[in-house]
Short mmCIF file of C-alpha atoms in Angstrom, two decimals:
data_model
loop_
_atom_site.label_atom_id
_atom_site.label_comp_id
_atom_site.label_asym_id
_atom_site.label_seq_id
_atom_site.Cartn_x
_atom_site.Cartn_y
_atom_site.Cartn_z
CA UNK A 1 0.00 0.00 0.00
CA UNK A 2 1.37 3.43 -0.94
CA UNK A 3 2.75 5.26 2.06
CA UNK A 4 0.76 8.33 3.08
CA UNK A 5 2.51 11.10 4.95
CA UNK A 6 0.73 14.06 6.40
CA UNK A 7 1.56 17.32 7.99
CA UNK A 8 -1.17 18.92 10.05
CA UNK A 9 -0.25 22.45 8.98
CA UNK A 10 -0.63 21.53 5.31
CA UNK A 11 -3.96 19.82 5.94
CA UNK A 12 -5.28 22.88 7.77
CA UNK A 13 -4.16 25.11 4.93
CA UNK A 14 -5.98 22.97 2.37
CA UNK A 15 -9.11 22.97 4.51
CA UNK A 16 -8.95 26.75 4.77
CA UNK A 17 -8.73 27.15 0.99
CA UNK A 18 -11.50 24.63 0.18
CA UNK A 19 -14.77 25.57 1.91
CA UNK A 20 -16.46 22.28 0.98
CA UNK A 21 -13.95 20.45 3.16
CA UNK A 22 -14.78 22.37 6.34
CA UNK A 23 -17.27 19.78 7.59
CA UNK A 24 -14.72 17.03 7.08
CA UNK A 25 -12.18 19.06 9.03
CA UNK A 26 -14.53 19.23 11.97
CA UNK A 27 -15.20 15.49 11.82
CA UNK A 28 -11.58 14.36 11.47
CA UNK A 29 -9.69 13.37 14.60
CA UNK A 30 -5.90 13.59 15.02
CA UNK A 31 -4.27 11.28 17.57
CA UNK A 32 -0.68 10.83 18.69
CA UNK A 33 0.19 7.40 20.09
CA UNK A 34 3.33 7.01 22.20
CA UNK A 35 4.29 3.44 22.96
CA UNK A 36 6.81 1.19 24.72
CA UNK A 37 7.28 -2.56 24.97
CA UNK A 38 9.56 -5.04 26.71
CA UNK A 39 11.06 -2.42 29.01
CA UNK A 40 12.07 -5.16 31.50
CA UNK A 41 12.53 -2.87 34.50
CA UNK A 42 15.20 -0.83 32.68
CA UNK A 43 14.52 2.31 34.68
CA UNK A 44 18.06 3.70 34.53
CA UNK A 45 20.02 4.61 31.37
CA UNK A 46 21.98 1.85 29.69
CA UNK A 47 25.76 1.65 29.47
CA UNK A 48 25.79 4.24 26.68
CA UNK A 49 23.78 6.67 28.79
CA UNK A 50 20.70 6.31 26.60
CA UNK A 51 17.24 5.30 27.72
CA UNK A 52 15.64 5.12 31.13
CA UNK A 53 12.38 6.47 32.46
CA UNK A 54 13.61 9.98 33.32
CA UNK A 55 14.62 10.63 29.72
CA UNK A 56 11.42 8.96 28.54
CA UNK A 57 9.36 11.28 30.74
CA UNK A 58 11.06 14.35 29.27
CA UNK A 59 10.20 13.21 25.74
CA UNK A 60 6.64 12.24 26.67
CA UNK A 61 6.00 15.65 28.23
CA UNK A 62 7.27 17.44 25.13
CA UNK A 63 5.09 15.35 22.83
CA UNK A 64 2.03 15.92 24.99
CA UNK A 65 2.67 19.66 24.81
CA UNK A 66 2.79 19.44 20.99
CA UNK A 67 -0.05 17.02 20.33
CA UNK A 68 -3.70 17.94 20.39
CA UNK A 69 -4.69 14.42 21.48
CA UNK A 70 -2.34 11.75 22.77
CA UNK A 71 -2.10 8.33 24.41
CA UNK A 72 0.79 6.49 26.08
CA UNK A 73 0.53 2.70 25.76
CA UNK A 74 2.68 -0.25 26.84
CA UNK A 75 2.77 -3.69 25.21
CA UNK A 76 3.93 -5.68 28.23
CA UNK A 77 6.98 -7.24 29.83
CA UNK A 78 7.54 -4.52 32.38
CA UNK A 79 8.79 -7.26 34.75
CA UNK A 80 12.12 -9.14 34.92
CA UNK A 81 15.47 -8.05 33.59
CA UNK A 82 17.16 -5.79 36.13
CA UNK A 83 17.75 -5.76 39.85
CA UNK A 84 14.90 -3.28 40.28
CA UNK A 85 12.54 -6.16 39.64
CA UNK A 86 14.61 -8.56 41.74
CA UNK A 87 14.30 -6.22 44.70
CA UNK A 88 10.76 -4.86 44.25
CA UNK A 89 8.89 -7.57 42.27
CA UNK A 90 6.87 -5.06 40.26
CA UNK A 91 6.21 -2.48 42.94
CA UNK A 92 8.95 -0.34 41.40
CA UNK A 93 6.79 -0.07 38.28
CA UNK A 94 3.78 1.39 40.06
CA UNK A 95 5.07 4.90 40.90
CA UNK A 96 7.05 5.04 37.64
CA UNK A 97 4.19 4.14 35.29
CA UNK A 98 1.70 6.30 37.16
CA UNK A 99 4.04 9.29 37.06
CA UNK A 100 4.65 8.77 33.34
CA UNK A 101 0.89 8.86 32.85
CA UNK A 102 0.34 5.64 30.94
CA UNK A 103 -3.19 5.31 29.59
CA UNK A 104 -3.29 1.52 29.19
CA UNK A 105 -1.11 -1.58 28.94
CA UNK A 106 -1.39 -5.24 28.09
CA UNK A 107 0.35 -8.04 29.96
CA UNK A 108 3.57 -9.66 28.82
CA UNK A 109 4.56 -13.22 29.62
CA UNK A 110 7.12 -11.99 32.17
CA UNK A 111 4.37 -10.34 34.21
CA UNK A 112 3.53 -13.91 35.28
CA UNK A 113 7.09 -14.93 36.27
CA UNK A 114 6.46 -14.67 40.01
CA UNK A 115 2.89 -15.98 39.85
CA UNK A 116 -0.54 -14.39 39.90
CA UNK A 117 -0.36 -12.84 43.37
CA UNK A 118 2.69 -10.72 42.54
CA UNK A 119 1.02 -9.61 39.31
CA UNK A 120 -2.20 -8.76 41.16
CA UNK A 121 -0.31 -6.62 43.67
CA UNK A 122 1.24 -4.69 40.79
CA UNK A 123 -2.09 -4.17 39.03
CA UNK A 124 -3.77 -2.91 42.21
CA UNK A 125 -1.48 0.11 42.28
CA UNK A 126 -1.92 1.25 38.70
CA UNK A 127 -3.91 4.37 37.89
CA UNK A 128 -4.80 3.05 34.42
CA UNK A 129 -6.26 -0.17 32.99
CA UNK A 130 -4.45 -3.36 32.02
CA UNK A 131 -6.23 -5.16 29.18
CA UNK A 132 -6.16 -8.69 27.84
CA UNK A 133 -8.78 -10.49 25.76
CA UNK A 134 -7.36 -13.99 25.23
CA UNK A 135 -7.06 -15.04 28.89
CA UNK A 136 -10.03 -16.05 31.03
CA UNK A 137 -9.16 -14.80 34.52
CA UNK A 138 -12.55 -15.58 36.09
CA UNK A 139 -11.41 -18.58 38.16
CA UNK A 140 -8.29 -16.88 39.54
CA UNK A 141 -8.40 -15.90 43.22
CA UNK A 142 -5.98 -13.06 42.45
CA UNK A 143 -6.80 -11.78 38.96
CA UNK A 144 -10.54 -12.38 38.47
CA UNK A 145 -11.41 -8.69 38.55
CA UNK A 146 -8.00 -7.18 37.80
CA UNK A 147 -7.89 -7.33 33.99
CA UNK A 148 -10.54 -6.55 31.38
CA UNK A 149 -10.52 -7.58 27.70
CA UNK A 150 -10.62 -3.99 26.52
CA UNK A 151 -10.83 -0.42 27.73
CA UNK A 152 -12.62 2.58 26.27
CA UNK A 153 -10.55 5.72 26.70
CA UNK A 154 -12.02 9.20 26.46
CA UNK A 155 -9.60 11.37 24.48
CA UNK A 156 -10.97 14.90 24.45
CA UNK A 157 -14.52 13.63 23.96
CA UNK A 158 -13.64 10.93 21.41
CA UNK A 159 -13.84 7.25 22.32
CA UNK A 160 -10.78 5.10 21.57
CA UNK A 161 -10.90 1.38 22.21
CA UNK A 162 -7.84 -0.52 23.47
CA UNK A 163 -7.78 -4.34 23.20
CA UNK A 164 -4.99 -6.50 24.65
CA UNK A 165 -3.45 -9.84 23.67
CA UNK A 166 -0.77 -11.90 25.44
CA UNK A 167 1.10 -14.80 23.88
CA UNK A 168 -0.68 -18.09 24.51
CA UNK A 169 2.80 -19.61 24.97
CA UNK A 170 2.94 -17.98 28.40
CA UNK A 171 2.11 -21.17 30.36
CA UNK A 172 5.16 -22.75 28.67
CA UNK A 173 7.55 -19.86 29.21
CA UNK A 174 6.41 -18.33 32.50
CA UNK A 175 4.47 -19.25 35.66
CA UNK A 176 0.80 -18.21 35.44
CA UNK A 177 -1.74 -19.83 37.73
CA UNK A 178 -3.38 -23.06 36.65
CA UNK A 179 -6.80 -21.39 36.93
CA UNK A 180 -6.16 -19.18 33.91
CA UNK A 181 -7.55 -20.33 30.55
CA UNK A 182 -5.67 -19.26 27.42
CA UNK A 183 -6.84 -18.86 23.81
CA UNK A 184 -4.55 -18.81 20.78
CA UNK A 185 -7.23 -18.07 18.15
CA UNK A 186 -6.17 -14.44 18.25
CA UNK A 187 -8.14 -13.18 15.23
CA UNK A 188 -11.39 -14.62 16.57
CA UNK A 189 -10.70 -13.14 20.01
CA UNK A 190 -10.11 -9.70 18.53
CA UNK A 191 -13.20 -9.93 16.32
CA UNK A 192 -15.34 -10.53 19.43
CA UNK A 193 -13.93 -7.45 21.15
CA UNK A 194 -14.22 -5.27 18.04
CA UNK A 195 -17.91 -6.19 17.85
CA UNK A 196 -18.36 -5.29 21.52
CA UNK A 197 -16.61 -1.95 21.04
CA UNK A 198 -18.62 -1.14 17.92
CA UNK A 199 -21.77 -1.83 19.93
CA UNK A 200 -20.62 0.87 22.34
CA UNK A 201 -20.19 3.30 19.47
CA UNK A 202 -16.37 2.99 19.33
CA UNK A 203 -14.89 3.06 15.80
CA UNK A 204 -11.27 3.90 16.59
CA UNK A 205 -9.55 0.75 17.87
CA UNK A 206 -5.97 0.03 18.89
CA UNK A 207 -4.81 -3.54 19.54
CA UNK A 208 -1.90 -3.82 21.99
CA UNK A 209 -0.18 -7.19 21.65
CA UNK A 210 2.50 -9.18 23.38
CA UNK A 211 2.66 -11.94 20.77
CA UNK A 212 5.71 -10.98 18.65
CA UNK A 213 6.22 -10.10 15.02
CA UNK A 214 5.98 -13.67 13.75
CA UNK A 215 2.37 -13.70 14.92
CA UNK A 216 1.50 -10.04 14.49
CA UNK A 217 2.54 -9.43 10.91
CA UNK A 218 0.63 -12.50 9.75
CA UNK A 219 -2.41 -11.39 11.73
CA UNK A 220 -2.87 -7.89 10.33
CA UNK A 221 -5.10 -8.83 7.39
CA UNK A 222 -7.36 -10.80 9.75
CA UNK A 223 -8.19 -7.79 11.95
CA UNK A 224 -11.05 -5.85 10.29
CA UNK A 225 -12.11 -3.01 12.52
CA UNK A 226 -8.65 -2.60 14.08
CA UNK A 227 -6.76 0.52 13.00
CA UNK A 228 -3.40 0.21 14.77
CA UNK A 229 -1.46 -2.65 16.35
CA UNK A 230 1.14 -1.76 18.98
CA UNK A 231 3.33 -4.84 19.39
CA UNK A 232 5.81 -6.38 21.78
CA UNK A 233 7.43 -9.67 22.86
CA UNK A 234 9.94 -10.01 19.99
CA UNK A 235 11.97 -6.93 21.07
CA UNK A 236 11.91 -5.67 17.48
CA UNK A 237 12.98 -2.22 16.34
CA UNK A 238 10.88 -0.67 13.61
CA UNK A 239 12.26 2.61 12.34
CA UNK A 240 12.61 4.73 9.24
CA UNK A 241 15.70 6.42 10.67
CA UNK A 242 17.90 4.02 12.62
CA UNK A 243 20.17 1.39 11.12
CA UNK A 244 19.50 -2.20 12.07
CA UNK A 245 15.72 -1.77 12.14
CA UNK A 246 13.65 -4.77 11.11
CA UNK A 247 11.43 -2.64 8.85
CA UNK A 248 10.24 0.90 8.31
CA UNK A 249 7.96 2.61 10.80
CA UNK A 250 5.05 2.11 10.68
CA UNK A 251 4.37 -1.12 8.81
CA UNK A 252 1.39 -0.47 6.54
CA UNK A 253 -1.06 -3.18 5.55
CA UNK A 254 -4.69 -3.65 4.68
CA UNK A 255 -7.36 -5.69 6.47
CA UNK A 256 -9.71 -8.10 4.72
CA UNK A 257 -12.26 -5.26 4.81
CA UNK A 258 -9.97 -3.15 2.64
CA UNK A 259 -9.14 -0.62 5.35
CA UNK A 260 -5.62 0.48 6.32
CA UNK A 261 -4.00 -0.99 9.41
CA UNK A 262 -0.65 0.06 10.90
CA UNK A 263 1.87 -1.91 12.98
CA UNK A 264 4.55 -0.52 15.30
CA UNK A 265 7.03 -1.80 17.88
CA UNK A 266 9.89 -0.02 19.67
CA UNK A 267 12.73 -2.46 20.47
CA UNK A 268 13.25 -3.17 24.20
CA UNK A 269 14.79 -2.10 27.52
CA UNK A 270 13.35 1.42 27.30
CA UNK A 271 15.93 2.76 24.86
CA UNK A 272 13.33 3.95 22.34
CA UNK A 273 9.90 5.54 22.50
CA UNK A 274 7.57 5.04 19.58
CA UNK A 275 5.56 8.00 18.26
CA UNK A 276 2.79 7.49 15.72
CA UNK A 277 0.72 10.47 14.51
CA UNK A 278 -2.52 9.49 12.76
CA UNK A 279 -5.75 11.05 11.59
CA UNK A 280 -9.16 9.37 11.51
CA UNK A 281 -12.16 10.37 9.40
CA UNK A 282 -15.70 10.55 10.81
CA UNK A 283 -16.13 6.80 10.31
CA UNK A 284 -13.02 5.97 12.30
CA UNK A 285 -10.95 5.07 9.23
CA UNK A 286 -7.31 6.12 9.04
CA UNK A 287 -6.72 8.78 6.41
CA UNK A 288 -3.14 9.87 7.13
CA UNK A 289 -0.17 8.92 9.29
CA UNK A 290 3.50 9.47 10.01
CA UNK A 291 5.93 8.73 12.83
CA UNK A 292 9.03 6.89 13.96
CA UNK A 293 10.78 5.52 17.00
CA UNK A 294 12.70 8.10 19.02
CA UNK A 295 16.05 7.29 20.61
CA UNK A 296 15.95 8.29 24.28
CA UNK A 297 19.30 9.97 23.90
CA UNK A 298 21.72 10.76 26.69
CA UNK A 299 21.76 14.32 25.36
CA UNK A 300 18.14 14.85 26.46
CA UNK A 301 17.78 16.47 29.88
CA UNK A 302 16.08 13.93 32.20
CA UNK A 303 12.78 14.80 33.81
CA UNK A 304 13.50 15.66 37.48
CA UNK A 305 10.35 14.02 38.89
CA UNK A 306 11.11 10.63 37.36
CA UNK A 307 14.81 10.97 38.16
CA UNK A 308 13.88 11.46 41.80
CA UNK A 309 11.61 8.39 41.82
CA UNK A 310 14.37 6.22 40.37
CA UNK A 311 16.87 7.67 42.81
CA UNK A 312 14.59 6.79 45.74
CA UNK A 313 14.25 3.22 44.46
CA UNK A 314 17.93 2.76 43.69
CA UNK A 315 19.40 2.47 47.21
CA UNK A 316 18.79 -1.27 47.78
CA UNK A 317 19.46 -1.95 44.10
CA UNK A 318 22.85 -0.25 44.20
CA UNK A 319 23.83 -2.04 47.38
CA UNK A 320 22.96 -5.38 45.84
CA UNK A 321 24.61 -4.51 42.54
CA UNK A 322 27.89 -3.57 44.17
CA UNK A 323 28.17 -6.43 46.63
CA UNK A 324 31.47 -8.20 45.98
CA UNK A 325 31.62 -11.93 45.24
CA UNK A 326 35.35 -12.58 45.01
CA UNK A 327 34.93 -13.77 41.41
CA UNK A 328 36.51 -12.22 38.32
CA UNK A 329 36.66 -12.86 34.59
CA UNK A 330 39.43 -12.17 32.09
CA UNK A 331 37.01 -12.31 29.14
CA UNK A 332 33.62 -10.95 28.18
CA UNK A 333 31.03 -13.54 29.19
CA UNK A 334 28.50 -13.20 26.40
CA UNK A 335 24.86 -13.32 27.46
CA UNK A 336 23.41 -11.30 24.57
CA UNK A 337 20.02 -12.71 23.53
CA UNK A 338 20.98 -12.29 19.87
CA UNK A 339 23.79 -14.80 20.47
CA UNK A 340 22.69 -17.19 23.22
CA UNK A 341 19.28 -17.84 21.60
CA UNK A 342 20.76 -19.05 18.31
CA UNK A 343 24.26 -20.40 18.97
CA UNK A 344 26.71 -21.57 21.59
CA UNK A 345 27.86 -18.76 23.88
CA UNK A 346 30.59 -18.87 26.49
CA UNK A 347 28.31 -17.76 29.32
CA UNK A 348 25.87 -20.51 28.37
CA UNK A 349 28.73 -23.01 28.57
CA UNK A 350 29.70 -21.72 31.98
CA UNK A 351 26.17 -21.88 33.39
CA UNK A 352 25.70 -25.42 32.05
CA UNK A 353 29.05 -26.46 33.52
CA UNK A 354 28.01 -24.93 36.86
CA UNK A 355 24.89 -27.12 36.81
CA UNK A 356 27.01 -30.22 36.28
CA UNK A 357 29.38 -29.20 39.07
CA UNK A 358 26.43 -28.61 41.38
CA UNK A 359 24.78 -31.98 40.78
CA UNK A 360 27.20 -34.46 39.20
CA UNK A 361 24.73 -35.13 36.36
CA UNK A 362 26.00 -36.35 32.98
CA UNK A 363 24.26 -33.72 30.84
CA UNK A 364 23.14 -30.13 31.42
CA UNK A 365 20.68 -28.23 29.26
CA UNK A 366 20.15 -24.50 29.89
CA UNK A 367 17.57 -22.51 27.93
CA UNK A 368 19.18 -19.52 26.22
CA UNK A 369 16.22 -17.35 27.20
CA UNK A 370 17.16 -17.79 30.85
CA UNK A 371 20.40 -15.88 30.24
CA UNK A 372 19.53 -12.21 30.51
CA UNK A 373 22.81 -10.24 30.38
CA UNK A 374 26.53 -10.36 29.69
CA UNK A 375 29.31 -9.97 32.28
CA UNK A 376 32.11 -7.56 31.45
CA UNK A 377 35.77 -8.42 32.13
CA UNK A 378 36.96 -7.64 35.64
CA UNK A 379 35.64 -8.27 39.12
CA UNK A 380 32.15 -9.78 39.22
CA UNK A 381 29.55 -8.38 41.60
CA UNK A 382 26.64 -10.18 43.15
CA UNK A 383 24.28 -7.98 41.17
CA UNK A 384 25.84 -8.94 37.86
CA UNK A 385 25.16 -12.61 38.47
CA UNK A 386 21.59 -11.87 39.57
CA UNK A 387 21.06 -9.85 36.41
CA UNK A 388 22.21 -12.79 34.28
CA UNK A 389 19.80 -15.19 36.01
CA UNK A 390 17.05 -13.06 37.59
CA UNK A 391 14.19 -15.59 37.67
CA UNK A 392 15.03 -17.41 40.90
CA UNK A 393 14.62 -20.83 39.26
CA UNK A 394 15.76 -23.89 41.16
CA UNK A 395 18.15 -26.59 39.96
CA UNK A 396 16.27 -29.70 38.77
CA UNK A 397 17.67 -33.18 38.23
CA UNK A 398 16.14 -36.23 36.58
CA UNK A 399 16.85 -39.24 34.40
CA UNK A 400 15.59 -39.65 30.85
CA UNK A 401 16.19 -41.65 27.68
CA UNK A 402 18.63 -40.71 24.98
CA UNK A 403 15.72 -40.48 22.54
CA UNK A 404 14.07 -37.84 24.74
CA UNK A 405 17.32 -35.89 24.96
CA UNK A 406 17.49 -35.79 21.16
CA UNK A 407 13.82 -34.67 21.12
CA UNK A 408 14.70 -31.94 23.62
CA UNK A 409 17.51 -30.68 21.40
CA UNK A 410 15.13 -30.73 18.42
CA UNK A 411 12.76 -28.55 20.42
CA UNK A 412 15.63 -26.25 21.32
CA UNK A 413 16.61 -25.56 17.71
CA UNK A 414 13.08 -25.58 16.29
CA UNK A 415 12.64 -21.82 16.55
CA UNK A 416 15.73 -20.91 14.51
CA UNK A 417 14.98 -19.28 11.14
CA UNK A 418 17.25 -18.68 8.16
CA UNK A 419 17.11 -15.83 5.64
CA UNK A 420 19.35 -15.86 2.55
CA UNK A 421 21.61 -18.42 4.17
CA UNK A 422 22.02 -16.47 7.43
CA UNK A 423 20.57 -17.37 10.81
CA UNK A 424 18.10 -14.69 11.91
CA UNK A 425 19.05 -13.42 15.35
CA UNK A 426 16.11 -11.06 15.90
CA UNK A 427 13.08 -12.58 17.62
CA UNK A 428 14.59 -16.03 18.25
CA UNK A 429 12.77 -17.86 21.09
CA UNK A 430 14.40 -18.63 24.41
CA UNK A 431 14.29 -22.42 24.03
CA UNK A 432 17.70 -22.67 22.33
CA UNK A 433 19.81 -25.13 24.40
CA UNK A 434 23.14 -24.21 25.91
CA UNK A 435 24.69 -27.53 26.91
CA UNK A 436 27.37 -29.35 28.88
CA UNK A 437 28.27 -33.02 28.86
CA UNK A 438 27.31 -33.40 25.22
CA UNK A 439 27.86 -31.85 21.82
CA UNK A 440 25.55 -31.78 18.83
CA UNK A 441 25.26 -30.64 15.22
CA UNK A 442 22.11 -29.16 13.65
CA UNK A 443 20.90 -27.77 10.32
CA UNK A 444 18.22 -25.06 10.67
CA UNK A 445 17.29 -25.23 6.97
CA UNK A 446 15.70 -28.64 7.55
CA UNK A 447 12.16 -29.12 8.85
CA UNK A 448 11.70 -28.52 12.55
CA UNK A 449 11.88 -31.85 14.33
CA UNK A 450 14.48 -33.19 11.90
CA UNK A 451 17.26 -30.66 12.34
CA UNK A 452 19.60 -32.42 14.78
CA UNK A 453 22.16 -34.33 12.72
CA UNK A 454 24.26 -35.88 15.49
CA UNK A 455 24.52 -35.99 19.28
CA UNK A 456 27.50 -37.21 21.27
CA UNK A 457 27.73 -37.64 25.03
CA UNK A 458 30.92 -36.91 26.95
CA UNK A 459 32.45 -39.97 28.59
CA UNK A 460 34.30 -40.24 31.90
CA UNK A 461 37.69 -40.09 30.14
CA UNK A 462 36.76 -36.90 28.27
CA UNK A 463 36.07 -38.60 24.94
CA UNK A 464 32.68 -38.45 23.17
CA UNK A 465 30.45 -41.31 22.04
CA UNK A 466 27.19 -41.23 20.03
CA UNK A 467 24.11 -40.95 22.20
CA UNK A 468 22.21 -44.20 22.71
CA UNK A 469 18.46 -43.57 22.20
CA UNK A 470 17.55 -46.51 24.44
CA UNK A 471 19.96 -45.69 27.25
CA UNK A 472 19.07 -43.63 30.32
CA UNK A 473 21.09 -40.52 31.18
CA UNK A 474 21.12 -38.21 34.18
CA UNK A 475 20.25 -34.61 33.30
CA UNK A 476 20.22 -31.26 35.08
CA UNK A 477 18.35 -28.12 34.07
CA UNK A 478 16.28 -25.48 35.86
CA UNK A 479 12.81 -26.19 37.22
CA UNK A 480 11.18 -24.01 34.58
CA UNK A 481 12.54 -26.15 31.75
CA UNK A 482 12.11 -29.44 33.64
CA UNK A 483 8.40 -28.80 34.13
CA UNK A 484 7.85 -28.17 30.41
CA UNK A 485 8.79 -24.51 30.00
CA UNK A 486 10.02 -23.29 26.60
CA UNK A 487 8.42 -26.31 24.94
CA UNK A 488 10.39 -28.99 26.79
CA UNK A 489 7.27 -31.12 27.29
CA UNK A 490 9.30 -34.34 27.08
CA UNK A 491 11.00 -33.41 30.37
CA UNK A 492 7.67 -32.84 32.09
CA UNK A 493 6.11 -36.01 30.71
CA UNK A 494 8.96 -38.52 30.60
CA UNK A 495 11.38 -37.55 33.38
CA UNK A 496 12.33 -40.37 35.75
CA UNK A 497 12.76 -39.51 39.44
CA UNK A 498 12.61 -35.75 38.92
CA UNK A 499 13.71 -33.51 41.77
CA UNK A 500 12.86 -29.84 41.27
CA UNK A 501 13.92 -28.36 44.58
CA UNK A 502 17.65 -27.83 44.29
CA UNK A 503 19.46 -24.57 44.96
CA UNK A 504 18.56 -21.32 43.23
CA UNK A 505 20.25 -21.38 39.82
CA UNK A 506 22.23 -18.14 40.16
CA UNK A 507 23.72 -19.40 43.44
CA UNK A 508 25.20 -22.41 41.65
CA UNK A 509 26.55 -20.12 38.93
CA UNK A 510 28.05 -17.79 41.53
CA UNK A 511 29.78 -20.62 43.36
CA UNK A 512 31.23 -21.87 40.09
CA UNK A 513 32.48 -18.40 39.18
CA UNK A 514 34.21 -18.04 42.54
CA UNK A 515 35.74 -21.53 42.41
CA UNK A 516 37.09 -21.08 38.88
CA UNK A 517 38.23 -17.46 38.89
CA UNK A 518 39.69 -15.85 37.00
CA UNK A 519 37.32 -17.06 34.27
CA UNK A 520 38.67 -17.61 30.78
CA UNK A 521 35.79 -19.33 28.97
CA UNK A 522 35.23 -19.61 25.23
CA UNK A 523 32.73 -21.11 22.83
CA UNK A 524 34.45 -24.42 22.17
CA UNK A 525 32.42 -26.31 19.58
CA UNK A 526 29.76 -27.88 21.76
CA UNK A 527 27.18 -26.80 19.16
CA UNK A 528 27.95 -26.99 15.44
CA UNK A 529 25.88 -25.29 12.73
CA UNK A 530 25.49 -26.74 9.25
CA UNK A 531 23.53 -25.56 6.22
CA UNK A 532 23.68 -21.86 7.13
CA UNK A 533 25.96 -19.23 8.61
CA UNK A 534 25.77 -16.79 11.48
CA UNK A 535 25.77 -13.09 10.54
CA UNK A 536 28.77 -11.14 11.75
#
């Protein structure tokens, strides 16, 4: 669809010169949508000095001063990722989001990491609605009345509907209560809510999703009645200005009803703020749009109110961050999601080795999505280790057949995609296996389920032998993976003598770091790629 750009001053000039258009001018409705996603408790600026909520607040205030009508929306995953969440379990978000003046949010999968009670306590403090339409909360003792499928916002007398979606994979990748009922027929769910909103006289509808680009971009044509989709979950940068963006901002498509629909997403960790300026006609159809993501640059003066809130929260966080461990590393321990979710990484090797050292198991499998940060060379603080493994998972041990181990590795590499011979790093799922006690080769150009070409298990003398599908092996992982998280259903269903109540995972990693310092780990060929290459 041909891109349409608009400038409000030009439109007003045309309206002034063409009297017949004056009625249309009165009926049109301009709206500025600011949006964030996957902020993961990144309240402070990053290592480059960019991002953080104080800089975000300064930009939001300026946009609100410029825009006639505006909304600030969040597409979920406020929880998990920094020590702010480790310390406050979501209560840090309450004063921050309220002070920023969010108008609505949907829930990300990480909002469920600490269970429904922690999420409910967070939601109680918010001064704005959280929306989700594909989860039935009615049987939950904590969330039954806390989340609605949609909200109707009054924007200067105009009704704007906000619908929410959360990935139906959440029970596999987080810890929601068993009482919650999930739907993955997203288009049908949205159609039901659009009909309900239309019945209330709402014809301007924004869908806020935490389902990722692989779902969202394929869904756009199936969303008649929806005007804009604000996405999250895949941490994807859309931009018409910044290098490395997945696509231009906004993505423009057309629904099955022949009406325009726009899609936006703004990376992750609160480094960017999305701004989308649109105009609706009297029937609630988009007639013009422009916008882009905005880098929350270190050169922007932070907002003092938000800076003060973060400063008040930072005391316990700083103390925990700076606590010495006695460990040190001579090399960068790579925990970047763009690496550890698609290939062997040295920090993944170390964590898997720490699991073996903790338990004496033969094989360790660590999900790449459970590795949340890198560790820079030098002394290692307690906070750095907590940031790498912030979920508080326990060490789990069990026995299982060689055939099930191969099936587990197939699951781990099933989410890898290839484009023009290169492995796609952006949006890869967290199930990718970092391993110890075995090595394997895979080809991501083959059909999922048939990608693992060979698996060898390390023997007592350090040599490797082909895995025996009928033999039984002892395995260690974290309790999230052992109980079926990240698609490892074979561990939940077929584990022999599982024990899920070992030490907290980061404690085992910390002990291993201390015992083996200074660290000098490398990627050493535990995982071999065939049929494609990794981008540089």
